[in-house]
């Protein structure tokens, strides 16, 4: 391996992890999750993955995340090399609790230079023998390079990550330059016209591989009988359209079970973009700016809005802001 592909040493220190992210575009934070929490996340993900297969609603691919995917049953005796378990915020309290890991806030504030952030996607990834390498890409490949990364990808290893198991591969320090060249063809989709040398990130279960969205990476090829399990938590700056349309995806019973702080982590916040209009008499709301429910109103019609409690009493936007415990803007 050329020294240009030197990886940062795994660390358990936030400070070291932040330095590594600046220098290498990635870091490996060991023992980010341990013990019972790691066991709970792993068991919940595996049970969900198995049942999505059994019920014929699994997101599968014979290739990788970037290859051709379909929803359905695996063929008997032929488990495809790749499975994605999408929208994990809907699939168990353990995943919501994990979003509140205190170090996520520290990593996000650093990577996003204190700009406002929230969740973009949360996806389980299962990689088995037969998985093919993904095209080398950056997670913000579809937008021009930015001074500050738009996403932070946090890949939690729920099994160990070995090269032969298709562990994530990276190009250290690539976040400082441009993007990996890609070409497109109807049969292959996106591919790299020139070979790009990448290095596998091997890590024990419980580690998080943090890589910011300008770092070149891909999933590897699996030639192992051991299954790779991982959980991707993708955070983003608030102005980016989320990878998952979380405000729409979030199931109503899950929405009703979450605190204001948890909803804010999922992006239920009115910010310069992304205001949520209340979508029913008991509909979804922003955490920081409540809105009345206002359907199409017609003279002589039956549709009625639902005002906010006490709205009629408020004298001004300033009073309203105070009543909601917010600073007027
Ligand atoms: O599964 C992997 O190793 C990489 C997947 C990937 O590219 C991503 O999560 O952005
Ligand atoms: Fe990626």
GROMACS .gro file of C-alpha atoms and ligand atoms in nm:
model
  340
    1UNK     CA    1   0.000   0.000   0.000
    2UNK     CA    2   0.137   0.343  -0.085
    3UNK     CA    3   0.199   0.582   0.205
    4UNK     CA    4  -0.053   0.816   0.039
    5UNK     CA    5  -0.317   0.573   0.169
    6UNK     CA    6  -0.206   0.598   0.532
    7UNK     CA    7  -0.511   0.580   0.761
    8UNK     CA    8  -0.546   0.763   1.091
    9UNK     CA    9  -0.483   0.548   1.399
   10UNK     CA   10  -0.810   0.444   1.564
   11UNK     CA   11  -0.884   0.656   1.869
   12UNK     CA   12  -1.118   0.681   2.168
   13UNK     CA   13  -1.058   1.052   2.207
   14UNK     CA   14  -1.298   1.313   2.067
   15UNK     CA   15  -1.016   1.565   2.028
   16UNK     CA   16  -0.806   1.320   1.828
   17UNK     CA   17  -1.107   1.221   1.619
   18UNK     CA   18  -1.173   1.586   1.529
   19UNK     CA   19  -0.809   1.639   1.435
   20UNK     CA   20  -0.815   1.327   1.220
   21UNK     CA   21  -1.129   1.445   1.042
   22UNK     CA   22  -0.958   1.773   0.956
   23UNK     CA   23  -0.639   1.604   0.841
   24UNK     CA   24  -0.759   1.281   0.679
   25UNK     CA   25  -1.128   1.355   0.610
   26UNK     CA   26  -1.212   1.062   0.837
   27UNK     CA   27  -1.151   0.913   1.176
   28UNK     CA   28  -1.212   0.580   1.342
   29UNK     CA   29  -1.365   0.629   1.687
   30UNK     CA   30  -1.334   0.296   1.867
   31UNK     CA   31  -1.583   0.185   2.133
   32UNK     CA   32  -1.819   0.467   2.034
   33UNK     CA   33  -2.098   0.227   2.135
   34UNK     CA   34  -2.040  -0.057   2.380
   35UNK     CA   35  -2.205  -0.328   2.588
   36UNK     CA   36  -2.582  -0.346   2.610
   37UNK     CA   37  -2.640  -0.060   2.369
   38UNK     CA   38  -2.428  -0.223   2.099
   39UNK     CA   39  -2.603  -0.555   2.153
   40UNK     CA   40  -2.947  -0.393   2.136
   41UNK     CA   41  -2.870  -0.206   1.812
   42UNK     CA   42  -2.720  -0.514   1.650
   43UNK     CA   43  -3.006  -0.745   1.751
   44UNK     CA   44  -3.275  -0.497   1.647
   45UNK     CA   45  -3.111  -0.442   1.308
   46UNK     CA   46  -3.064  -0.812   1.237
   47UNK     CA   47  -3.420  -0.902   1.340
   48UNK     CA   48  -3.560  -0.623   1.122
   49UNK     CA   49  -3.338  -0.725   0.828
   50UNK     CA   50  -3.447  -1.090   0.853
   51UNK     CA   51  -3.815  -1.004   0.879
   52UNK     CA   52  -3.802  -0.761   0.586
   53UNK     CA   53  -3.668  -1.058   0.385
   54UNK     CA   54  -3.935  -1.294   0.519
   55UNK     CA   55  -4.219  -1.053   0.443
   56UNK     CA   56  -4.081  -0.984   0.094
   57UNK     CA   57  -4.021  -0.612   0.154
   58UNK     CA   58  -3.641  -0.616   0.176
   59UNK     CA   59  -3.432  -0.366  -0.019
   60UNK     CA   60  -3.182  -0.591  -0.196
   61UNK     CA   61  -2.901  -0.578  -0.446
   62UNK     CA   62  -2.668  -0.831  -0.601
   63UNK     CA   63  -2.408  -0.556  -0.619
   64UNK     CA   64  -2.394  -0.278  -0.361
   65UNK     CA   65  -2.569   0.032  -0.243
   66UNK     CA   66  -2.495   0.211  -0.569
   67UNK     CA   67  -2.595  -0.085  -0.792
   68UNK     CA   68  -2.932  -0.207  -0.914
   69UNK     CA   69  -3.166  -0.253  -0.616
   70UNK     CA   70  -3.515  -0.400  -0.580
   71UNK     CA   71  -3.771  -0.465  -0.305
   72UNK     CA   72  -3.873  -0.823  -0.240
   73UNK     CA   73  -3.779  -1.170  -0.118
   74UNK     CA   74  -3.433  -1.312  -0.156
   75UNK     CA   75  -3.446  -1.616  -0.386
   76UNK     CA   76  -3.434  -1.938  -0.180
   77UNK     CA   77  -3.072  -2.037  -0.122
   78UNK     CA   78  -2.937  -1.726  -0.294
   79UNK     CA   79  -2.898  -1.445  -0.047
   80UNK     CA   80  -2.805  -1.130  -0.243
   81UNK     CA   81  -2.476  -0.965  -0.148
   82UNK     CA   82  -2.633  -0.645  -0.024
   83UNK     CA   83  -2.937  -0.542   0.183
   84UNK     CA   84  -3.036  -0.196   0.300
   85UNK     CA   85  -3.272  -0.135   0.592
   86UNK     CA   86  -3.401   0.215   0.533
   87UNK     CA   87  -3.565   0.466   0.768
   88UNK     CA   88  -3.438   0.315   1.093
   89UNK     CA   89  -3.591   0.606   1.291
   90UNK     CA   90  -3.921   0.420   1.231
   91UNK     CA   91  -3.786   0.080   1.330
   92UNK     CA   92  -3.706   0.084   1.699
   93UNK     CA   93  -3.653   0.302   2.003
   94UNK     CA   94  -3.286   0.189   2.016
   95UNK     CA   95  -3.216   0.386   1.700
   96UNK     CA   96  -3.371   0.708   1.836
   97UNK     CA   97  -3.174   0.671   2.159
   98UNK     CA   98  -2.855   0.624   1.961
   99UNK     CA   99  -2.914   0.955   1.778
  100UNK     CA  100  -2.877   1.123   2.119
  101UNK     CA  101  -2.519   1.000   2.167
  102UNK     CA  102  -2.354   1.312   2.314
  103UNK     CA  103  -2.051   1.292   2.087
  104UNK     CA  104  -2.265   1.329   1.775
  105UNK     CA  105  -2.330   1.692   1.867
  106UNK     CA  106  -1.958   1.753   1.920
  107UNK     CA  107  -1.861   1.595   1.588
  108UNK     CA  108  -2.136   1.775   1.397
  109UNK     CA  109  -2.056   2.115   1.543
  110UNK     CA  110  -1.696   2.074   1.443
  111UNK     CA  111  -1.751   1.939   1.092
  112UNK     CA  112  -2.031   2.187   1.011
  113UNK     CA  113  -1.840   2.479   1.169
  114UNK     CA  114  -2.124   2.541   1.414
  115UNK     CA  115  -2.392   2.572   1.141
  116UNK     CA  116  -2.728   2.417   1.230
  117UNK     CA  117  -2.755   2.042   1.156
  118UNK     CA  118  -3.000   1.753   1.178
  119UNK     CA  119  -3.048   1.396   1.056
  120UNK     CA  120  -3.047   1.323   0.682
  121UNK     CA  121  -3.082   0.943   0.676
  122UNK     CA  122  -3.039   0.639   0.899
  123UNK     CA  123  -2.989   0.313   0.715
  124UNK     CA  124  -2.876  -0.036   0.809
  125UNK     CA  125  -2.637  -0.202   0.563
  126UNK     CA  126  -2.581  -0.576   0.534
  127UNK     CA  127  -2.294  -0.692   0.314
  128UNK     CA  128  -2.249  -1.062   0.232
  129UNK     CA  129  -2.031  -1.276   0.010
  130UNK     CA  130  -2.088  -1.166  -0.347
  131UNK     CA  131  -2.124  -0.795  -0.275
  132UNK     CA  132  -1.941  -0.592  -0.537
  133UNK     CA  133  -1.746  -0.274  -0.472
  134UNK     CA  134  -1.941   0.048  -0.496
  135UNK     CA  135  -1.830   0.320  -0.734
  136UNK     CA  136  -1.577   0.549  -0.562
  137UNK     CA  137  -1.772   0.861  -0.472
  138UNK     CA  138  -1.816   1.143  -0.224
  139UNK     CA  139  -2.152   1.168  -0.051
  140UNK     CA  140  -2.206   1.517  -0.198
  141UNK     CA  141  -2.105   1.412  -0.551
  142UNK     CA  142  -2.414   1.578  -0.702
  143UNK     CA  143  -2.328   1.930  -0.582
  144UNK     CA  144  -2.026   2.152  -0.637
  145UNK     CA  145  -1.749   2.122  -0.380
  146UNK     CA  146  -1.822   2.326  -0.067
  147UNK     CA  147  -1.586   2.490   0.183
  148UNK     CA  148  -1.770   2.320   0.467
  149UNK     CA  149  -1.894   1.962   0.421
  150UNK     CA  150  -2.268   1.927   0.374
  151UNK     CA  151  -2.295   1.580   0.536
  152UNK     CA  152  -2.117   1.378   0.800
  153UNK     CA  153  -2.141   1.001   0.751
  154UNK     CA  154  -2.112   0.801   1.074
  155UNK     CA  155  -2.073   0.432   0.992
  156UNK     CA  156  -2.128   0.227   1.308
  157UNK     CA  157  -1.974  -0.119   1.279
  158UNK     CA  158  -2.225  -0.365   1.427
  159UNK     CA  159  -1.996  -0.655   1.335
  160UNK     CA  160  -1.621  -0.633   1.301
  161UNK     CA  161  -1.509  -0.474   0.973
  162UNK     CA  162  -1.252  -0.683   0.785
  163UNK     CA  163  -1.132  -0.611   0.435
  164UNK     CA  164  -1.259  -0.949   0.306
  165UNK     CA  165  -1.606  -0.869   0.447
  166UNK     CA  166  -1.640  -0.567   0.218
  167UNK     CA  167  -1.535  -0.310   0.479
  168UNK     CA  168  -1.570   0.054   0.372
  169UNK     CA  169  -1.272   0.172   0.165
  170UNK     CA  170  -1.148   0.529   0.159
  171UNK     CA  171  -0.889   0.762   0.010
  172UNK     CA  172  -0.738   0.943   0.310
  173UNK     CA  173  -0.691   1.321   0.266
  174UNK     CA  174  -0.906   1.321  -0.050
  175UNK     CA  175  -1.143   1.572   0.116
  176UNK     CA  176  -0.888   1.843   0.042
  177UNK     CA  177  -0.913   1.811  -0.338
  178UNK     CA  178  -1.185   1.760  -0.598
  179UNK     CA  179  -1.422   1.468  -0.657
  180UNK     CA  180  -1.344   1.122  -0.797
  181UNK     CA  181  -1.402   1.113  -1.175
  182UNK     CA  182  -1.714   0.918  -1.271
  183UNK     CA  183  -1.873   0.813  -1.598
  184UNK     CA  184  -2.220   0.669  -1.662
  185UNK     CA  185  -2.343   0.391  -1.884
  186UNK     CA  186  -2.689   0.236  -1.913
  187UNK     CA  187  -2.576  -0.110  -1.807
  188UNK     CA  188  -2.315  -0.019  -1.543
  189UNK     CA  189  -2.464   0.299  -1.399
  190UNK     CA  190  -2.196   0.523  -1.245
  191UNK     CA  191  -1.842   0.389  -1.266
  192UNK     CA  192  -1.488   0.519  -1.231
  193UNK     CA  193  -1.331   0.540  -1.579
  194UNK     CA  194  -0.981   0.514  -1.427
  195UNK     CA  195  -0.900   0.278  -1.140
  196UNK     CA  196  -0.871   0.454  -0.804
  197UNK     CA  197  -0.663   0.306  -0.524
  198UNK     CA  198  -0.856   0.288  -0.196
  199UNK     CA  199  -0.777   0.137   0.143
  200UNK     CA  200  -1.009  -0.073   0.362
  201UNK     CA  201  -1.094   0.060   0.707
  202UNK     CA  202  -1.079  -0.241   0.938
  203UNK     CA  203  -1.229  -0.189   1.282
  204UNK     CA  204  -1.383  -0.382   1.572
  205UNK     CA  205  -1.759  -0.381   1.634
  206UNK     CA  206  -1.870  -0.071   1.825
  207UNK     CA  207  -1.640   0.158   1.626
  208UNK     CA  208  -1.776   0.446   1.424
  209UNK     CA  209  -1.598   0.537   1.104
  210UNK     CA  210  -1.669   0.908   1.062
  211UNK     CA  211  -1.617   1.042   0.712
  212UNK     CA  212  -1.718   1.383   0.591
  213UNK     CA  213  -1.896   1.424   0.259
  214UNK     CA  214  -1.592   1.531   0.053
  215UNK     CA  215  -1.395   1.216   0.136
  216UNK     CA  216  -1.366   0.960  -0.145
  217UNK     CA  217  -1.498   0.618  -0.045
  218UNK     CA  218  -1.676   0.299  -0.152
  219UNK     CA  219  -1.794  -0.027  -0.001
  220UNK     CA  220  -1.560  -0.317  -0.074
  221UNK     CA  221  -1.601  -0.663  -0.224
  222UNK     CA  222  -1.702  -0.944   0.013
  223UNK     CA  223  -1.534  -1.282  -0.029
  224UNK     CA  224  -1.612  -1.389   0.329
  225UNK     CA  225  -1.872  -1.611   0.494
  226UNK     CA  226  -1.891  -1.355   0.774
  227UNK     CA  227  -2.165  -1.098   0.728
  228UNK     CA  228  -2.086  -0.729   0.763
  229UNK     CA  229  -2.353  -0.540   0.960
  230UNK     CA  230  -2.343  -0.162   0.989
  231UNK     CA  231  -2.563   0.131   1.068
  232UNK     CA  232  -2.513   0.454   0.878
  233UNK     CA  233  -2.622   0.771   1.052
  234UNK     CA  234  -2.597   1.058   0.807
  235UNK     CA  235  -2.610   1.410   0.950
  236UNK     CA  236  -2.643   1.721   0.738
  237UNK     CA  237  -2.643   2.096   0.747
  238UNK     CA  238  -2.998   2.229   0.779
  239UNK     CA  239  -3.012   2.392   0.434
  240UNK     CA  240  -2.960   2.063   0.245
  241UNK     CA  241  -3.262   1.862   0.127
  242UNK     CA  242  -3.243   1.551   0.345
  243UNK     CA  243  -3.141   1.225   0.176
  244UNK     CA  244  -3.449   1.073   0.340
  245UNK     CA  245  -3.763   1.287   0.338
  246UNK     CA  246  -3.783   1.236   0.713
  247UNK     CA  247  -4.066   1.479   0.786
  248UNK     CA  248  -4.283   1.277   0.548
  249UNK     CA  249  -4.137   0.932   0.622
  250UNK     CA  250  -4.171   0.946   0.997
  251UNK     CA  251  -4.463   0.723   1.088
  252UNK     CA  252  -4.736   0.904   1.281
  253UNK     CA  253  -4.722   0.674   1.583
  254UNK     CA  254  -4.346   0.721   1.603
  255UNK     CA  255  -4.390   1.099   1.565
  256UNK     CA  256  -4.636   1.097   1.856
  257UNK     CA  257  -4.388   0.909   2.075
  258UNK     CA  258  -4.097   1.152   2.035
  259UNK     CA  259  -3.996   1.448   2.251
  260UNK     CA  260  -3.939   1.795   2.108
  261UNK     CA  261  -3.562   1.742   2.136
  262UNK     CA  262  -3.582   1.415   1.946
  263UNK     CA  263  -3.796   1.573   1.675
  264UNK     CA  264  -3.546   1.857   1.644
  265UNK     CA  265  -3.267   1.601   1.582
  266UNK     CA  266  -3.481   1.459   1.301
  267UNK     CA  267  -3.514   1.803   1.141
  268UNK     CA  268  -3.860   1.915   1.256
  269UNK     CA  269  -3.737   2.272   1.281
  270UNK     CA  270  -3.833   2.589   1.099
  271UNK     CA  271  -3.508   2.732   0.970
  272UNK     CA  272  -3.445   2.964   0.677
  273UNK     CA  273  -3.564   2.677   0.462
  274UNK     CA  274  -3.759   2.373   0.565
  275UNK     CA  275  -4.058   2.512   0.755
  276UNK     CA  276  -4.320   2.246   0.824
  277UNK     CA  277  -4.684   2.352   0.788
  278UNK     CA  278  -4.916   2.170   1.025
  279UNK     CA  279  -5.069   1.899   0.799
  280UNK     CA  280  -5.386   1.802   0.986
  281UNK     CA  281  -5.598   1.892   1.287
  282UNK     CA  282  -5.343   1.700   1.501
  283UNK     CA  283  -5.070   1.722   1.245
  284UNK     CA  284  -4.692   1.749   1.251
  285UNK     CA  285  -4.531   2.063   1.388
  286UNK     CA  286  -4.200   2.240   1.396
  287UNK     CA  287  -4.030   2.224   1.732
  288UNK     CA  288  -3.943   2.592   1.732
  289UNK     CA  289  -4.228   2.762   1.545
  290UNK     CA  290  -4.580   2.624   1.579
  291UNK     CA  291  -4.819   2.677   1.288
  292UNK     CA  292  -5.199   2.663   1.276
  293UNK     CA  293  -5.361   2.398   1.054
  294UNK     CA  294  -5.492   2.586   0.751
  295UNK     CA  295  -5.670   2.387   0.477
  296UNK     CA  296  -5.820   2.534   0.159
  297UNK     CA  297  -6.084   2.773   0.292
  298UNK     CA  298  -6.391   2.853   0.084
  299UNK     CA  299  -6.682   3.087   0.152
  300UNK     CA  300  -6.976   2.854   0.221
  301UNK     CA  301  -6.735   2.558   0.247
  302UNK     CA  302  -6.704   2.320   0.541
  303UNK     CA  303  -6.325   2.308   0.586
  304UNK     CA  304  -6.210   2.484   0.902
  305UNK     CA  305  -5.866   2.582   1.022
  306UNK     CA  306  -5.743   2.496   1.369
  307UNK     CA  307  -5.585   2.795   1.539
  308UNK     CA  308  -5.314   2.758   1.798
  309UNK     CA  309  -5.422   2.768   2.160
  310UNK     CA  310  -5.435   3.126   2.274
  311UNK     CA  311  -5.339   3.260   1.932
  312UNK     CA  312  -5.616   3.516   1.932
  313UNK     CA  313  -5.483   3.674   2.249
  314UNK     CA  314  -5.141   3.752   2.112
  315UNK     CA  315  -5.080   4.108   2.017
  316UNK     CA  316  -4.770   4.084   1.801
  317UNK     CA  317  -4.511   3.851   1.658
  318UNK     CA  318  -4.294   3.951   1.950
  319UNK     CA  319  -4.556   3.841   2.203
  320UNK     CA  320  -4.608   3.520   2.011
  321UNK     CA  321  -4.239   3.448   2.013
  322UNK     CA  322  -4.225   3.515   2.389
  323UNK     CA  323  -4.523   3.290   2.445
  324UNK     CA  324  -4.335   3.012   2.271
  325UNK     CA  325  -4.021   3.080   2.465
  326UNK     CA  326  -3.836   3.195   2.156
  327UNK     CA  327  -3.640   3.507   2.083
  328UNK     CA  328  -3.811   3.723   1.820
  329UNK     CA  329  -3.615   3.721   1.495
  330LIG     O1  330  -2.126   0.046   0.281
  330LIG     C1  331  -2.022   0.110   0.271
  330LIG     O2  332  -1.914   0.066   0.307
  330LIG     C2  333  -2.024   0.248   0.212
  330LIG     C3  334  -2.159   0.296   0.183
  330LIG     C4  335  -2.159   0.440   0.142
  330LIG     O3  336  -2.101   0.480   0.048
  330LIG     C5  337  -2.229   0.536   0.224
  330LIG     O4  338  -2.285   0.500   0.327
  330LIG     O5  339  -2.228   0.655   0.186
  331LIG    FE1  340  -2.122   0.701   0.032
   0.00000   0.00000   0.00000
